[in-house]
Structures are given as C-alpha cells and as structure tokens.
Amino acid sequence: MLRIYNTLSRKIENFKPQNPPLVTMYACGPTVYEYAHIGHMRRYVGDDILVRILEYNGFKVKEAMNITDVGHLTSDSDTGEDKMEKGARKFGLSVWEIAKKFEKQFFNSLDALNIQRPDILMHATDYIKEQIVFIQILEQKGYTYKIDDGIYFDTSKFPNYTKLSGQKAEDLKAGARIEMVKGKKHLTDFALWKFSPNLPAGGKKRQMEWASPWGVGFPGWHIECSAMAIKGLDTETLDIHTGGIDHIAIHHANEIAQSEAATGKQFVRYWVHHNFLHVDGNKMSKSAENIHTVEDVLRKGFDPLALRYLYLQTHYRQEMNFTWYSMGAAQIAYKRLIEEVAKLKNPKGEIPEFEKKFLEAINDDLNLPKALGLVWELIKSDYPDSAKAESLYKIDQVLGLDLEKSREKKKVLKIILPSEIQKLIEERNQLRKQGRFTQADYLRNKIKKLGYLIKDTKKGMEIEKI
Ligand code: AMP
Ligand code: ZN
C-alpha cells in the first residue's frame, strides 16, 4: 500500500483516494513572468514521480495544473506590483507576450526532464468568470469585506485558519511575511479581487483588467487555484494537492479557507509539499547570481536526465543542495547506469524479489534515494542479464530515466569535469611536457583526492570517477 506524508496531519498516512482507481490531483503551476529555474524543476520532477508512482500502483491520475498569468503580486501580502506587469516591463514585451514566452520555456524544461504533462492545463486569464462567481459565493455567505483597494476574505470567520501550517496566529504575526494593508481587518486576511489603481496623471493603465460586480480590476492570486481546481477536476474535494513548502503558510492556507467556506466540504485530503533546492549552500536568488535554468545545464554539456537523476538522489521532503560538482557526479553515475543497461540482453523473465523491494521503497513516502540504491544492487547482482533488463525497464516507468530508449539509441554521455579538476589536469600536462614528473605526480594525487583517477595509457590519458 502506498504511504505518503500529509502536511495536514503531519503524519505518513495510507493513501486511499475517494473513488479508486481515480485520483484527482492539483498542482500549483508557475507564474510565467520570468525564467523557470532548476529549483522550480526539482518540484515538478517531484510531482512527476508522484504521478508515476500512483500509476505504477494501478491508479488513474487526473492531474490539473494552473498557469498563473495574472494577479500574483510581488509580495505574499497583497501589496506590490503584479508580477506579470513587472516582468513585461523588464523584458520590454506585453503582458501577454511575457506569459507566452515563459510558459514555453517552462514546458521546454519539463520536456527535457521527461516530466509528463498534466491532463488539464488552465490559464488564470481564461477563468476570470469562474473566479468572480467564486467570490460572489463567498460574499453571499458573509466571508468578504470591501476596502479601498479591493475585496478581502475575512479569515477570522473561518475556524482553524492555520490548520495546515500548524502555526499559532501569534506566530504568523511574528513571522511577518504578511504586511498590513491599510484597512485590512486582520493580518491574515487576503485579497480576492483588487481594484485597478486610480491613474495618476500620465500613469500607465494596467494591461490586464476586467469588469466585475465590484469594479474594474483583477483577481487575487489565491482565488484562481480554488476556482480552477474545483472546475477542472470537477470535484469539491480533491484527493491530492501539491506545491512547494513556501506555499503552506499563506497560499495553501488561503486556498483551504476560501474553498471550504464556499463549499462547506473538505477541500483537499492529502497535501504534498516539496522542499527547496539550494545552490552552493545558499538560497537561489538573483542577487546571489546563482539561479540556473535547465538551459544552463544543457549549455554546459550535461544530459538533462542526469539532472533528473541528481534530483532522485534526495528525498523530496529534504532540502537539496545543488553544486556543479554534484551535477558532474550525477552525469557520471547516469552515464554508468546507461552503459550497464547497454550491456544487458533482451528483456525476459522478471525478478519478483527485486520488484517487491523496489515497490516497498517507492511506496514508503516516495523513497527514491533508496530505490536508486536498489537499482545499483540489482545491476551488481548475479541475476541473469535478460531478467535484469526486464525489471529495469519496468521500474523505469517510475524513474523516467529513458533506460530502454537510451539503449536503443545507443546514447553515449560524456564526462564533464569540474573546472577545478580541468585546471589541475592542464597544469599536470604542462609539467609532464617539461619533464617535471615528480610535480606532475603530485597533481595527479591531488586530483585523486578530489575523486578522479587519472590513468596514462597508450591511447592517451583516461579519467575515471572514483
Ligand atoms: P516563483 O514563481 O519563483 O514564485 O516560484 C514558484 C514556486 O516554485 C514557489 O512558490 C515554490 O513552490 C517553487 N520554487 C521556487 N524556488 C524554488 C526552489 N529554489 N526550490 C524548490 N522550489 C522552488
Ligand atoms: Zn496555487
């Protein structure tokens, strides 16, 4: 039985959907105002693995994802500018062009990483009417109030607003990720509809705005997910909802409050949250200049599926640290895996003991690091090659590492050395040319300590990862 950690109960639970084999799942999609980076992609590979594991267990997954192309403000507290309008200005394009440009880049990244597309893709701008109707229901039920800059949800009317994060209301205040908008009744209240600002003389009109019963403006960010999840999946109670851990305290708390206030039903049964990707031990941020995209990974010569392999090595609830060094090591490990698979015979006869262990690992809260370890155990085992191939191709439905295709296409990966190692090798070559072999040997040892073994053969130098 599949067991998975539910943020709502803070426990690992048996997974039982409402109407098996159907599983309804909603994923908060990207805000398409900037390049999607490898931090975002870690999350979407995580969702992809979840979908594949559900399917491997015989479930039929119906997955919906939104594309946020309006209404996501630069702060979580309904202040600041609409991210889309800001992005448009930065890139000198219209808001609609920005949305198209970055949606395309997002999907190119998904494709490169073998992430299956969601069944239902919903753009927030295509569902403005549904969002307005949703707000009207909340208004009729007495959950809303109007202030100068928009219509707000009154969180004091919703019992247990902090049930997802488990935070106390006082902690939220202390946490101060939310600022107090003037006129807001409670710190945690959030905008459902924002009015277009009155234009100062010579000011620029918003590019995206719509008429509503309350005045011209645009929807708040949170409302789109509730309106579209319920509409797209055709149910008021979803089996699974996913997102990054940063969504727990505000965005998902708000989704729960407005959905349950509107429908009177539990909104989501299992909340799944992915931990963050850091770079060289730091948060990814523009100011630190450590944001990398899938395109950057490709430009450096890596195989995108080596990045997927790298993601699988860390459990989704653990923080992951990306370095180009670990990327290089993942490329080598993935290269070796493909080479091992290339040596296998045609698939025939499975290995039930192995497949059972593999299933236990993935069903234990998606323990992919353990599952990868089992893959290497299998490769080193003395089971017949043809049976290994059969089992490996089967479990690759979950891993998504293109094992069968790589063999068919005779895919060859190159070793990409960290620049530090490359430099040492060049220095060593110089020393050897000059006949300074003792110093050259010293560098060779230094390189060995950094994890790479150099062998001088008749064909030239060969290098291996230790
Ligand atoms: P953004 O469009 O940058 O606000 O990011 C959208 C979502 O992607 C975030 O709310 C997170 O859930 C996820 N995300 C952003 N950065 C990272 C990261 N470094 N690691 C993992 N997930 C991330
Ligand atoms: Zn969302």
CSV table of C-alpha atoms and ligand atoms in Angstrom, one decimal:
chain,number,residue,atom,x,y,z
A,1,MET,CA,0.0,0.0,0.0
A,2,LEU,CA,1.2,3.5,-0.9
A,3,ARG,CA,2.0,5.6,2.1
A,4,ILE,CA,2.6,9.3,1.9
A,5,TYR,CA,3.3,12.2,4.2
A,6,ASN,CA,0.3,14.5,4.6
A,7,THR,CA,1.2,18.1,5.6
A,8,LEU,CA,-2.4,18.4,7.1
A,9,SER,CA,-1.9,15.6,9.6
A,10,ARG,CA,1.9,15.9,9.8
A,11,LYS,CA,1.9,12.1,9.5
A,12,ILE,CA,2.7,9.5,7.0
A,13,GLU,CA,-0.7,8.0,6.0
A,14,ASN,CA,-2.0,5.2,4.0
A,15,PHE,CA,-3.1,6.6,0.6
A,16,LYS,CA,-6.8,6.0,-0.1
A,17,PRO,CA,-8.5,8.1,-2.8
A,18,GLN,CA,-12.2,8.8,-2.7
A,19,ASN,CA,-13.1,6.9,-5.8
A,20,PRO,CA,-10.4,4.4,-6.7
A,21,PRO,CA,-8.8,3.9,-9.1
A,22,LEU,CA,-9.4,7.6,-9.9
A,23,VAL,CA,-7.1,10.0,-8.2
A,24,THR,CA,-7.7,13.8,-8.6
A,25,MET,CA,-4.6,15.9,-8.2
A,26,TYR,CA,-4.0,19.6,-8.5
A,27,ALA,CA,-0.5,21.2,-8.8
A,28,CYS,CA,0.1,24.9,-8.3
A,29,GLY,CA,1.8,25.9,-11.6
A,30,PRO,CA,4.3,28.6,-12.4
A,31,THR,CA,3.9,32.3,-12.5
A,32,VAL,CA,5.1,32.9,-16.1
A,33,TYR,CA,6.9,36.3,-15.7
A,34,GLU,CA,10.5,35.0,-15.5
A,35,TYR,CA,12.6,32.0,-16.5
A,36,ALA,CA,11.7,28.8,-14.6
A,37,HIS,CA,14.9,27.5,-12.9
A,38,ILE,CA,16.2,24.2,-11.6
A,39,GLY,CA,14.6,24.9,-8.2
A,40,HIS,CA,11.2,25.0,-9.8
A,41,MET,CA,12.1,21.9,-11.8
A,42,ARG,CA,13.0,20.0,-8.7
A,43,ARG,CA,9.4,20.5,-7.6
A,44,TYR,CA,7.9,19.4,-10.9
A,45,VAL,CA,10.1,16.3,-11.1
A,46,GLY,CA,8.8,15.5,-7.6
A,47,ASP,CA,5.2,15.8,-8.8
A,48,ASP,CA,6.0,13.7,-11.8
A,49,ILE,CA,7.5,11.0,-9.7
A,50,LEU,CA,4.3,11.1,-7.5
A,51,VAL,CA,2.1,10.7,-10.6
A,52,ARG,CA,4.2,7.9,-11.9
A,53,ILE,CA,4.1,6.1,-8.6
A,54,LEU,CA,0.4,6.4,-8.4
A,55,GLU,CA,0.1,4.9,-11.9
A,56,TYR,CA,2.6,2.2,-11.0
A,57,ASN,CA,0.2,1.3,-8.2
A,58,GLY,CA,-2.7,1.0,-10.6
A,59,PHE,CA,-4.4,4.3,-10.0
A,60,LYS,CA,-5.7,6.5,-12.8
A,61,VAL,CA,-4.5,10.0,-12.2
A,62,LYS,CA,-6.4,13.1,-13.4
A,63,GLU,CA,-4.0,16.0,-12.9
A,64,ALA,CA,-4.8,19.6,-13.3
A,65,MET,CA,-2.2,22.5,-13.3
A,66,ASN,CA,-2.7,26.2,-13.5
A,67,ILE,CA,-0.6,28.8,-15.2
A,68,THR,CA,-0.6,32.0,-13.2
A,69,ASP,CA,-0.6,34.7,-15.9
A,70,VAL,CA,-2.3,37.4,-13.8
A,71,GLY,CA,-2.8,38.6,-10.2
A,72,HIS,CA,0.3,37.2,-8.4
A,73,LEU,CA,1.7,40.2,-6.6
A,74,THR,CA,5.4,40.7,-5.8
A,75,SER,CA,4.6,40.1,-2.1
A,76,ASP,CA,2.5,37.4,-0.5
A,77,SER,CA,0.6,40.1,1.4
A,78,ASP,CA,-1.4,41.6,-1.5
A,79,THR,CA,1.0,44.5,-1.8
A,80,GLY,CA,3.5,45.4,-4.5
A,81,GLU,CA,3.1,45.1,-8.2
A,82,ASP,CA,1.5,42.3,-10.3
A,83,LYS,CA,4.5,40.1,-11.2
A,84,MET,CA,3.3,39.8,-14.8
A,85,GLU,CA,3.2,43.6,-15.3
A,86,LYS,CA,6.6,43.9,-13.7
A,87,GLY,CA,8.1,41.1,-15.9
A,88,ALA,CA,6.6,42.7,-19.0
A,89,ARG,CA,8.3,46.0,-18.3
A,90,LYS,CA,11.6,44.3,-17.5
A,91,PHE,CA,11.7,42.4,-20.8
A,92,GLY,CA,10.1,45.2,-22.9
A,93,LEU,CA,7.2,42.9,-24.0
A,94,SER,CA,3.4,43.0,-23.4
A,95,VAL,CA,2.0,41.0,-20.5
A,96,TRP,CA,0.5,38.5,-23.0
A,97,GLU,CA,3.8,38.1,-24.8
A,98,ILE,CA,5.6,37.6,-21.4
A,99,ALA,CA,3.1,34.9,-20.5
A,100,LYS,CA,3.7,33.0,-23.8
A,101,LYS,CA,7.4,33.3,-23.7
A,102,PHE,CA,7.9,31.9,-20.2
A,103,GLU,CA,5.2,29.3,-20.5
A,104,LYS,CA,7.1,27.9,-23.5
A,105,GLN,CA,10.4,27.9,-21.6
A,106,PHE,CA,8.7,26.2,-18.7
A,107,PHE,CA,7.3,23.4,-20.9
A,108,ASN,CA,10.6,23.0,-22.7
A,109,SER,CA,12.2,22.4,-19.3
A,110,LEU,CA,9.5,19.9,-18.3
A,111,ASP,CA,10.0,18.0,-21.6
A,112,ALA,CA,13.8,17.9,-21.3
A,113,LEU,CA,13.4,16.3,-17.8
A,114,ASN,CA,10.9,13.7,-19.0
A,115,ILE,CA,8.1,15.2,-16.9
A,116,GLN,CA,4.7,14.0,-18.1
A,117,ARG,CA,2.3,16.9,-19.0
A,118,PRO,CA,-0.7,17.4,-16.7
A,119,ASP,CA,-4.0,16.2,-18.2
A,120,ILE,CA,-5.6,19.6,-17.7
A,121,LEU,CA,-3.8,22.9,-18.1
A,122,MET,CA,-5.7,26.0,-17.0
A,123,HIS,CA,-4.6,29.6,-17.6
A,124,ALA,CA,-5.9,32.0,-14.9
A,125,THR,CA,-6.9,34.6,-17.5
A,126,ASP,CA,-9.2,32.0,-19.1
A,127,TYR,CA,-11.2,31.6,-15.9
A,128,ILE,CA,-11.9,35.1,-14.7
A,129,LYS,CA,-15.6,34.5,-14.8
A,130,GLU,CA,-15.3,31.4,-12.6
A,131,GLN,CA,-13.2,33.4,-10.1
A,132,ILE,CA,-15.8,36.2,-10.0
A,133,VAL,CA,-18.6,33.6,-9.3
A,134,PHE,CA,-16.5,32.1,-6.6
A,135,ILE,CA,-16.0,35.5,-4.9
A,136,GLN,CA,-19.8,36.1,-5.2
A,137,ILE,CA,-20.5,32.9,-3.3
A,138,LEU,CA,-18.1,34.0,-0.6
A,139,GLU,CA,-19.8,37.4,-0.5
A,140,GLN,CA,-23.2,35.8,-0.2
A,141,LYS,CA,-22.0,33.7,2.7
A,142,GLY,CA,-20.7,36.7,4.5
A,143,TYR,CA,-16.9,36.0,4.3
A,144,THR,CA,-15.9,39.1,2.5
A,145,TYR,CA,-15.5,42.9,3.0
A,146,LYS,CA,-14.6,45.8,0.9
A,147,ILE,CA,-11.8,48.3,1.4
A,148,ASP,CA,-10.2,51.0,-0.7
A,149,ASP,CA,-8.0,48.7,-2.8
A,150,GLY,CA,-10.2,45.6,-3.1
A,151,ILE,CA,-12.5,42.8,-1.8
A,152,TYR,CA,-10.9,40.8,1.0
A,153,PHE,CA,-11.5,37.5,2.7
A,154,ASP,CA,-12.2,37.7,6.4
A,155,THR,CA,-10.0,34.9,7.9
A,156,SER,CA,-11.5,35.4,11.4
A,157,LYS,CA,-14.7,34.0,10.1
A,158,PHE,CA,-13.0,30.7,9.1
A,159,PRO,CA,-12.3,28.5,12.0
A,160,ASN,CA,-8.9,26.9,12.2
A,161,TYR,CA,-7.3,29.1,9.5
A,162,THR,CA,-3.8,27.8,10.4
A,163,LYS,CA,-4.6,24.1,10.4
A,164,LEU,CA,-2.3,23.3,7.5
A,165,SER,CA,0.8,25.0,8.9
A,166,GLY,CA,0.1,24.1,12.5
A,167,GLN,CA,1.2,27.7,13.4
A,168,LYS,CA,-0.5,29.7,16.0
A,169,ALA,CA,-2.0,33.0,14.8
A,170,GLU,CA,0.5,34.9,17.0
A,171,ASP,CA,3.4,33.2,15.3
A,172,LEU,CA,2.1,34.3,11.9
A,173,LYS,CA,2.1,37.8,13.2
A,174,ALA,CA,5.7,37.4,14.4
A,175,GLY,CA,6.7,35.7,11.1
A,176,ALA,CA,5.7,39.0,9.3
A,177,ARG,CA,5.8,37.6,5.8
A,178,ILE,CA,2.5,39.4,5.6
A,179,GLU,CA,2.3,43.1,5.8
A,180,MET,CA,-0.7,45.0,6.9
A,181,VAL,CA,-2.6,46.5,4.0
A,182,LYS,CA,-4.4,49.7,5.1
A,183,GLY,CA,-8.0,49.0,6.1
A,184,LYS,CA,-7.5,45.2,6.3
A,185,LYS,CA,-9.2,43.9,9.4
A,186,HIS,CA,-6.8,41.1,10.3
A,187,LEU,CA,-3.2,40.4,9.4
A,188,THR,CA,-4.1,37.1,7.6
A,189,ASP,CA,-7.0,38.5,5.6
A,190,PHE,CA,-6.2,38.3,1.8
A,191,ALA,CA,-7.4,39.9,-1.4
A,192,LEU,CA,-9.9,38.1,-3.6
A,193,TRP,CA,-10.3,41.0,-6.0
A,194,LYS,CA,-8.1,44.0,-6.4
A,195,PHE,CA,-9.2,47.3,-8.0
A,196,SER,CA,-7.1,48.7,-10.8
A,197,PRO,CA,-5.4,51.7,-9.2
A,198,ASN,CA,-6.6,55.2,-10.0
A,199,LEU,CA,-4.3,56.5,-12.6
A,200,PRO,CA,-2.0,59.3,-11.6
A,201,ALA,CA,-1.7,62.0,-14.4
A,202,GLY,CA,0.2,60.3,-17.2
A,203,GLY,CA,0.2,57.0,-15.4
A,204,LYS,CA,0.1,53.7,-17.3
A,205,LYS,CA,-3.1,51.7,-17.4
A,206,ARG,CA,-2.9,48.1,-16.3
A,207,GLN,CA,-2.6,45.8,-19.3
A,208,MET,CA,-4.8,43.1,-17.8
A,209,GLU,CA,-8.0,44.2,-16.1
A,210,TRP,CA,-11.6,43.0,-16.2
A,211,ALA,CA,-15.0,44.4,-15.2
A,212,SER,CA,-16.6,42.8,-12.1
A,213,PRO,CA,-19.6,43.5,-9.8
A,214,TRP,CA,-17.2,45.4,-7.5
A,215,GLY,CA,-15.4,47.5,-10.1
A,216,VAL,CA,-12.7,47.1,-12.7
A,217,GLY,CA,-9.7,45.2,-11.6
A,218,PHE,CA,-8.1,41.8,-11.4
A,219,PRO,CA,-8.4,38.6,-9.2
A,220,GLY,CA,-6.1,38.0,-6.3
A,221,TRP,CA,-3.6,35.2,-6.7
A,222,HIS,CA,-5.1,32.6,-4.3
A,223,ILE,CA,-8.6,32.5,-5.7
A,224,GLU,CA,-7.5,31.2,-9.1
A,225,CYS,CA,-6.3,27.9,-7.6
A,226,SER,CA,-9.5,27.2,-5.7
A,227,ALA,CA,-11.8,28.1,-8.6
A,228,MET,CA,-9.8,26.2,-11.3
A,229,ALA,CA,-9.0,23.1,-9.2
A,230,ILE,CA,-12.7,22.6,-8.4
A,231,LYS,CA,-13.8,23.4,-12.0
A,232,GLY,CA,-11.0,21.5,-13.8
A,233,LEU,CA,-11.2,18.3,-11.7
A,234,ASP,CA,-15.0,18.5,-11.3
A,235,THR,CA,-15.0,17.9,-7.6
A,236,GLU,CA,-15.1,20.0,-4.4
A,237,THR,CA,-12.8,17.6,-2.6
A,238,LEU,CA,-9.5,16.8,-4.3
A,239,ASP,CA,-7.5,13.7,-3.4
A,240,ILE,CA,-4.1,15.4,-3.7
A,241,HIS,CA,-2.8,19.0,-3.9
A,242,THR,CA,0.9,19.7,-4.3
A,243,GLY,CA,3.2,22.7,-4.0
A,244,GLY,CA,6.4,24.0,-2.6
A,245,ILE,CA,6.9,24.2,1.2
A,246,ASP,CA,6.8,28.0,0.8
A,247,HIS,CA,3.1,27.8,-0.1
A,248,ILE,CA,2.0,26.1,3.1
A,249,ALA,CA,1.5,29.0,5.5
A,250,ILE,CA,-0.1,31.5,3.2
A,251,HIS,CA,-1.1,30.4,-0.3
A,252,HIS,CA,-2.5,27.0,0.7
A,253,ALA,CA,-3.9,28.2,3.9
A,254,ASN,CA,-5.9,30.7,1.9
A,255,GLU,CA,-6.9,28.1,-0.7
A,256,ILE,CA,-8.3,26.0,2.1
A,257,ALA,CA,-10.1,28.9,3.8
A,258,GLN,CA,-11.9,30.2,0.7
A,259,SER,CA,-12.7,26.7,-0.7
A,260,GLU,CA,-14.1,25.3,2.5
A,261,ALA,CA,-16.0,28.5,3.2
A,262,ALA,CA,-17.6,28.3,-0.3
A,263,THR,CA,-18.4,24.6,-0.5
A,264,GLY,CA,-18.7,23.6,3.2
A,265,LYS,CA,-16.6,20.5,2.3
A,266,GLN,CA,-13.1,19.4,3.0
A,267,PHE,CA,-11.0,20.9,0.1
A,268,VAL,CA,-8.1,18.5,-0.1
A,269,ARG,CA,-7.4,15.1,1.5
A,270,TYR,CA,-3.7,14.8,1.1
A,271,TRP,CA,-1.4,17.8,0.9
A,272,VAL,CA,2.0,17.1,-0.6
A,273,HIS,CA,4.8,19.7,-0.3
A,274,HIS,CA,8.3,19.6,-1.8
A,275,ASN,CA,11.3,21.0,-0.1
A,276,PHE,CA,13.6,23.6,-1.7
A,277,LEU,CA,16.7,23.4,-3.8
A,278,HIS,CA,19.6,25.5,-2.7
A,279,VAL,CA,22.8,26.3,-4.6
A,280,ASP,CA,26.2,26.0,-3.1
A,281,GLY,CA,24.5,26.1,0.3
A,282,ASN,CA,22.6,29.3,-0.4
A,283,LYS,CA,19.1,30.2,-1.4
A,284,MET,CA,18.7,30.7,-5.1
A,285,SER,CA,18.3,34.3,-5.8
A,286,LYS,CA,19.0,36.9,-8.4
A,287,SER,CA,21.2,39.0,-6.1
A,288,ALA,CA,23.4,35.9,-5.4
A,289,GLU,CA,23.6,35.3,-9.2
A,290,ASN,CA,23.1,31.6,-8.5
A,291,ILE,CA,19.9,31.0,-10.5
A,292,HIS,CA,20.4,28.2,-13.0
A,293,THR,CA,18.0,27.1,-15.7
A,294,VAL,CA,17.7,23.8,-17.5
A,295,GLU,CA,19.1,25.6,-20.5
A,296,ASP,CA,22.3,26.5,-18.4
A,297,VAL,CA,22.6,22.8,-17.5
A,298,LEU,CA,22.4,21.9,-21.2
A,299,ARG,CA,24.8,24.6,-22.3
A,300,LYS,CA,27.5,23.1,-20.0
A,301,GLY,CA,27.1,19.9,-21.9
A,302,PHE,CA,25.1,17.8,-19.3
A,303,ASP,CA,22.3,15.5,-20.2
A,304,PRO,CA,19.0,16.8,-18.8
A,305,LEU,CA,18.2,13.3,-17.5
A,306,ALA,CA,21.4,13.4,-15.4
A,307,LEU,CA,19.8,16.4,-13.7
A,308,ARG,CA,16.7,14.2,-13.2
A,309,TYR,CA,19.0,11.5,-11.7
A,310,LEU,CA,20.5,14.1,-9.4
A,311,TYR,CA,17.1,15.1,-8.1
A,312,LEU,CA,16.1,11.5,-7.4
A,313,GLN,CA,19.1,11.1,-5.1
A,314,THR,CA,17.5,13.4,-2.4
A,315,HIS,CA,14.2,12.7,-0.7
A,316,TYR,CA,11.5,15.2,-1.7
A,317,ARG,CA,10.9,16.4,1.9
A,318,GLN,CA,14.6,17.1,2.4
A,319,GLU,CA,16.4,20.3,1.3
A,320,MET,CA,18.7,19.6,-1.6
A,321,ASN,CA,21.9,21.4,-2.3
A,322,PHE,CA,23.0,21.8,-5.9
A,323,THR,CA,26.6,22.3,-7.0
A,324,TRP,CA,28.2,21.9,-10.4
A,325,TYR,CA,30.3,19.3,-8.7
A,326,SER,CA,27.3,17.2,-7.7
A,327,MET,CA,25.9,17.7,-11.2
A,328,GLY,CA,29.1,16.3,-12.7
A,329,ALA,CA,28.9,13.3,-10.4
A,330,ALA,CA,25.3,12.7,-11.3
A,331,GLN,CA,26.2,12.8,-15.0
A,332,ILE,CA,28.9,10.1,-14.4
A,333,ALA,CA,26.5,7.9,-12.3
A,334,TYR,CA,23.8,8.2,-15.0
A,335,LYS,CA,26.4,7.5,-17.7
A,336,ARG,CA,27.4,4.3,-15.9
A,337,LEU,CA,23.8,3.3,-15.5
A,338,ILE,CA,23.2,3.6,-19.2
A,339,GLU,CA,26.4,1.7,-20.0
A,340,GLU,CA,25.3,-1.1,-17.7
A,341,VAL,CA,21.9,-1.2,-19.3
A,342,ALA,CA,23.5,-1.2,-22.8
A,343,LYS,CA,25.4,-4.5,-21.9
A,344,LEU,CA,22.2,-6.3,-20.9
A,345,LYS,CA,20.5,-8.9,-23.1
A,346,ASN,CA,17.0,-8.6,-24.5
A,347,PRO,CA,14.5,-8.4,-21.6
A,348,LYS,CA,12.9,-11.7,-20.5
A,349,GLY,CA,11.7,-13.0,-17.1
A,350,GLU,CA,11.4,-10.6,-14.2
A,351,ILE,CA,12.9,-10.6,-10.7
A,352,PRO,CA,9.9,-10.6,-8.4
A,353,GLU,CA,12.1,-10.2,-5.2
A,354,PHE,CA,13.7,-7.1,-6.6
A,355,GLU,CA,10.5,-5.6,-7.8
A,356,LYS,CA,8.9,-6.2,-4.5
A,357,LYS,CA,11.7,-4.3,-2.7
A,358,PHE,CA,11.5,-1.5,-5.2
A,359,LEU,CA,7.8,-1.1,-4.7
A,360,GLU,CA,8.2,-1.1,-1.0
A,361,ALA,CA,10.8,1.7,-1.3
A,362,ILE,CA,8.7,3.9,-3.6
A,363,ASN,CA,5.5,3.3,-1.6
A,364,ASP,CA,7.3,4.3,1.6
A,365,ASP,CA,6.7,8.0,1.2
A,366,LEU,CA,8.3,8.1,-2.2
A,367,ASN,CA,11.8,6.9,-1.1
A,368,LEU,CA,13.6,7.4,-4.4
A,369,PRO,CA,17.1,7.6,-2.9
A,370,LYS,CA,16.5,4.1,-1.5
A,371,ALA,CA,15.0,2.9,-4.8
A,372,LEU,CA,18.1,4.1,-6.7
A,373,GLY,CA,20.3,2.2,-4.3
A,374,LEU,CA,18.3,-0.9,-5.1
A,375,VAL,CA,18.8,-0.4,-8.8
A,376,TRP,CA,22.6,-0.5,-8.3
A,377,GLU,CA,22.3,-3.6,-6.1
A,378,LEU,CA,20.4,-5.3,-8.9
A,379,ILE,CA,22.9,-4.3,-11.6
A,380,LYS,CA,25.8,-5.7,-9.5
A,381,SER,CA,23.8,-8.9,-8.6
A,382,ASP,CA,24.2,-12.2,-10.4
A,383,TYR,CA,20.6,-12.4,-11.7
A,384,PRO,CA,20.5,-13.2,-15.5
A,385,ASP,CA,21.0,-10.2,-17.7
A,386,SER,CA,17.8,-10.6,-19.5
A,387,ALA,CA,15.8,-10.6,-16.3
A,388,LYS,CA,17.7,-7.6,-15.1
A,389,ALA,CA,16.7,-5.8,-18.3
A,390,GLU,CA,13.0,-6.8,-17.9
A,391,SER,CA,12.8,-5.5,-14.3
A,392,LEU,CA,14.8,-2.3,-15.1
A,393,TYR,CA,12.6,-1.3,-18.0
A,394,LYS,CA,9.6,-1.9,-15.9
A,395,ILE,CA,10.7,0.2,-12.9
A,396,ASP,CA,11.8,2.9,-15.3
A,397,GLN,CA,8.1,3.8,-15.7
A,398,VAL,CA,8.7,5.4,-12.3
A,399,LEU,CA,12.3,6.6,-12.6
A,400,GLY,CA,11.7,8.1,-16.1
A,401,LEU,CA,15.4,7.8,-17.0
A,402,ASP,CA,14.8,6.6,-20.5
A,403,LEU,CA,16.7,3.4,-19.9
A,404,GLU,CA,15.2,1.4,-22.8
A,405,LYS,CA,15.4,4.3,-25.2
A,406,SER,CA,19.0,5.1,-24.3
A,407,ARG,CA,19.9,1.5,-25.2
A,408,GLU,CA,18.0,1.6,-28.5
A,409,LYS,CA,19.5,4.9,-29.4
A,410,LYS,CA,23.0,3.8,-28.2
A,411,LYS,CA,23.1,7.0,-26.2
A,412,VAL,CA,26.6,8.0,-25.1
A,413,LEU,CA,27.3,10.5,-22.3
A,414,LYS,CA,30.4,12.4,-21.8
A,415,ILE,CA,32.2,13.0,-18.5
A,416,ILE,CA,32.1,16.7,-17.7
A,417,LEU,CA,34.8,17.6,-15.2
A,418,PRO,CA,34.5,20.4,-12.7
A,419,SER,CA,36.6,23.4,-13.8
A,420,GLU,CA,38.8,22.9,-10.8
A,421,ILE,CA,39.8,19.4,-12.0
A,422,GLN,CA,40.2,20.6,-15.6
A,423,LYS,CA,42.7,23.2,-14.5
A,424,LEU,CA,44.7,20.7,-12.5
A,425,ILE,CA,44.8,18.4,-15.5
A,426,GLU,CA,46.1,21.2,-17.7
A,427,GLU,CA,48.8,22.1,-15.2
A,428,ARG,CA,49.8,18.5,-14.9
A,429,ASN,CA,50.1,18.1,-18.7
A,430,GLN,CA,52.3,21.2,-18.8
A,431,LEU,CA,54.6,19.8,-16.1
A,432,ARG,CA,54.8,16.5,-18.0
A,433,LYS,CA,55.8,18.2,-21.2
A,434,GLN,CA,58.5,20.0,-19.2
A,435,GLY,CA,59.7,16.6,-17.8
A,436,ARG,CA,58.8,17.6,-14.3
A,437,PHE,CA,57.3,14.3,-13.4
A,438,THR,CA,57.5,14.5,-9.6
A,439,GLN,CA,55.4,17.6,-9.6
A,440,ALA,CA,53.1,16.1,-12.2
A,441,ASP,CA,52.6,13.1,-9.9
A,442,TYR,CA,51.8,15.4,-7.0
A,443,LEU,CA,49.0,16.9,-9.0
A,444,ARG,CA,47.7,13.5,-10.0
A,445,ASN,CA,47.4,12.6,-6.3
A,446,LYS,CA,45.7,15.9,-5.6
A,447,ILE,CA,43.2,15.1,-8.4
A,448,LYS,CA,42.7,11.6,-6.9
A,449,LYS,CA,41.9,13.1,-3.5
A,450,LEU,CA,39.2,15.2,-5.3
A,451,GLY,CA,37.6,12.0,-6.6
A,452,TYR,CA,39.1,11.5,-10.1
A,453,LEU,CA,41.5,8.8,-11.1
A,454,ILE,CA,44.0,9.5,-13.9
A,455,LYS,CA,45.5,6.7,-16.0
A,456,ASP,CA,48.1,7.3,-18.6
A,457,THR,CA,47.5,4.7,-21.3
A,458,LYS,CA,49.0,4.2,-24.8
A,459,LYS,CA,45.9,5.8,-26.2
A,460,GLY,CA,46.4,8.8,-24.0
A,461,MET,CA,45.1,10.0,-20.7
A,462,GLU,CA,41.9,8.3,-19.3
A,463,ILE,CA,40.0,9.6,-16.4
A,464,GLU,CA,37.5,7.9,-14.1
A,465,LYS,CA,35.4,8.9,-11.1
A,466,ILE,CA,36.4,7.0,-8.0
B,1,AMP,P1,8.2,31.7,-8.1
B,1,AMP,O1,7.5,31.7,-9.5
B,1,AMP,O2,9.6,32.0,-8.2
B,1,AMP,O3,7.4,32.4,-7.1
B,1,AMP,O4,8.2,30.1,-7.7
B,1,AMP,C1,7.0,29.4,-7.8
B,1,AMP,C2,7.1,28.2,-6.9
B,1,AMP,O5,8.2,27.3,-7.3
B,1,AMP,C3,7.5,28.6,-5.5
B,1,AMP,O6,6.4,29.1,-4.8
B,1,AMP,C4,8.0,27.3,-5.0
B,1,AMP,O7,7.0,26.5,-4.6
B,1,AMP,C5,8.7,26.8,-6.1
B,1,AMP,N1,10.1,27.1,-6.0
B,1,AMP,C6,10.7,28.4,-6.2
B,1,AMP,N2,12.0,28.3,-5.9
B,1,AMP,C7,12.3,27.1,-5.6
B,1,AMP,C8,13.5,26.4,-5.2
B,1,AMP,N3,14.7,27.0,-5.1
B,1,AMP,N4,13.4,25.1,-4.9
B,1,AMP,C9,12.3,24.5,-4.9
B,1,AMP,N5,11.1,25.0,-5.3
B,1,AMP,C10,11.1,26.3,-5.6
B,2,ZN,ZN,-2.0,27.5,-6.0
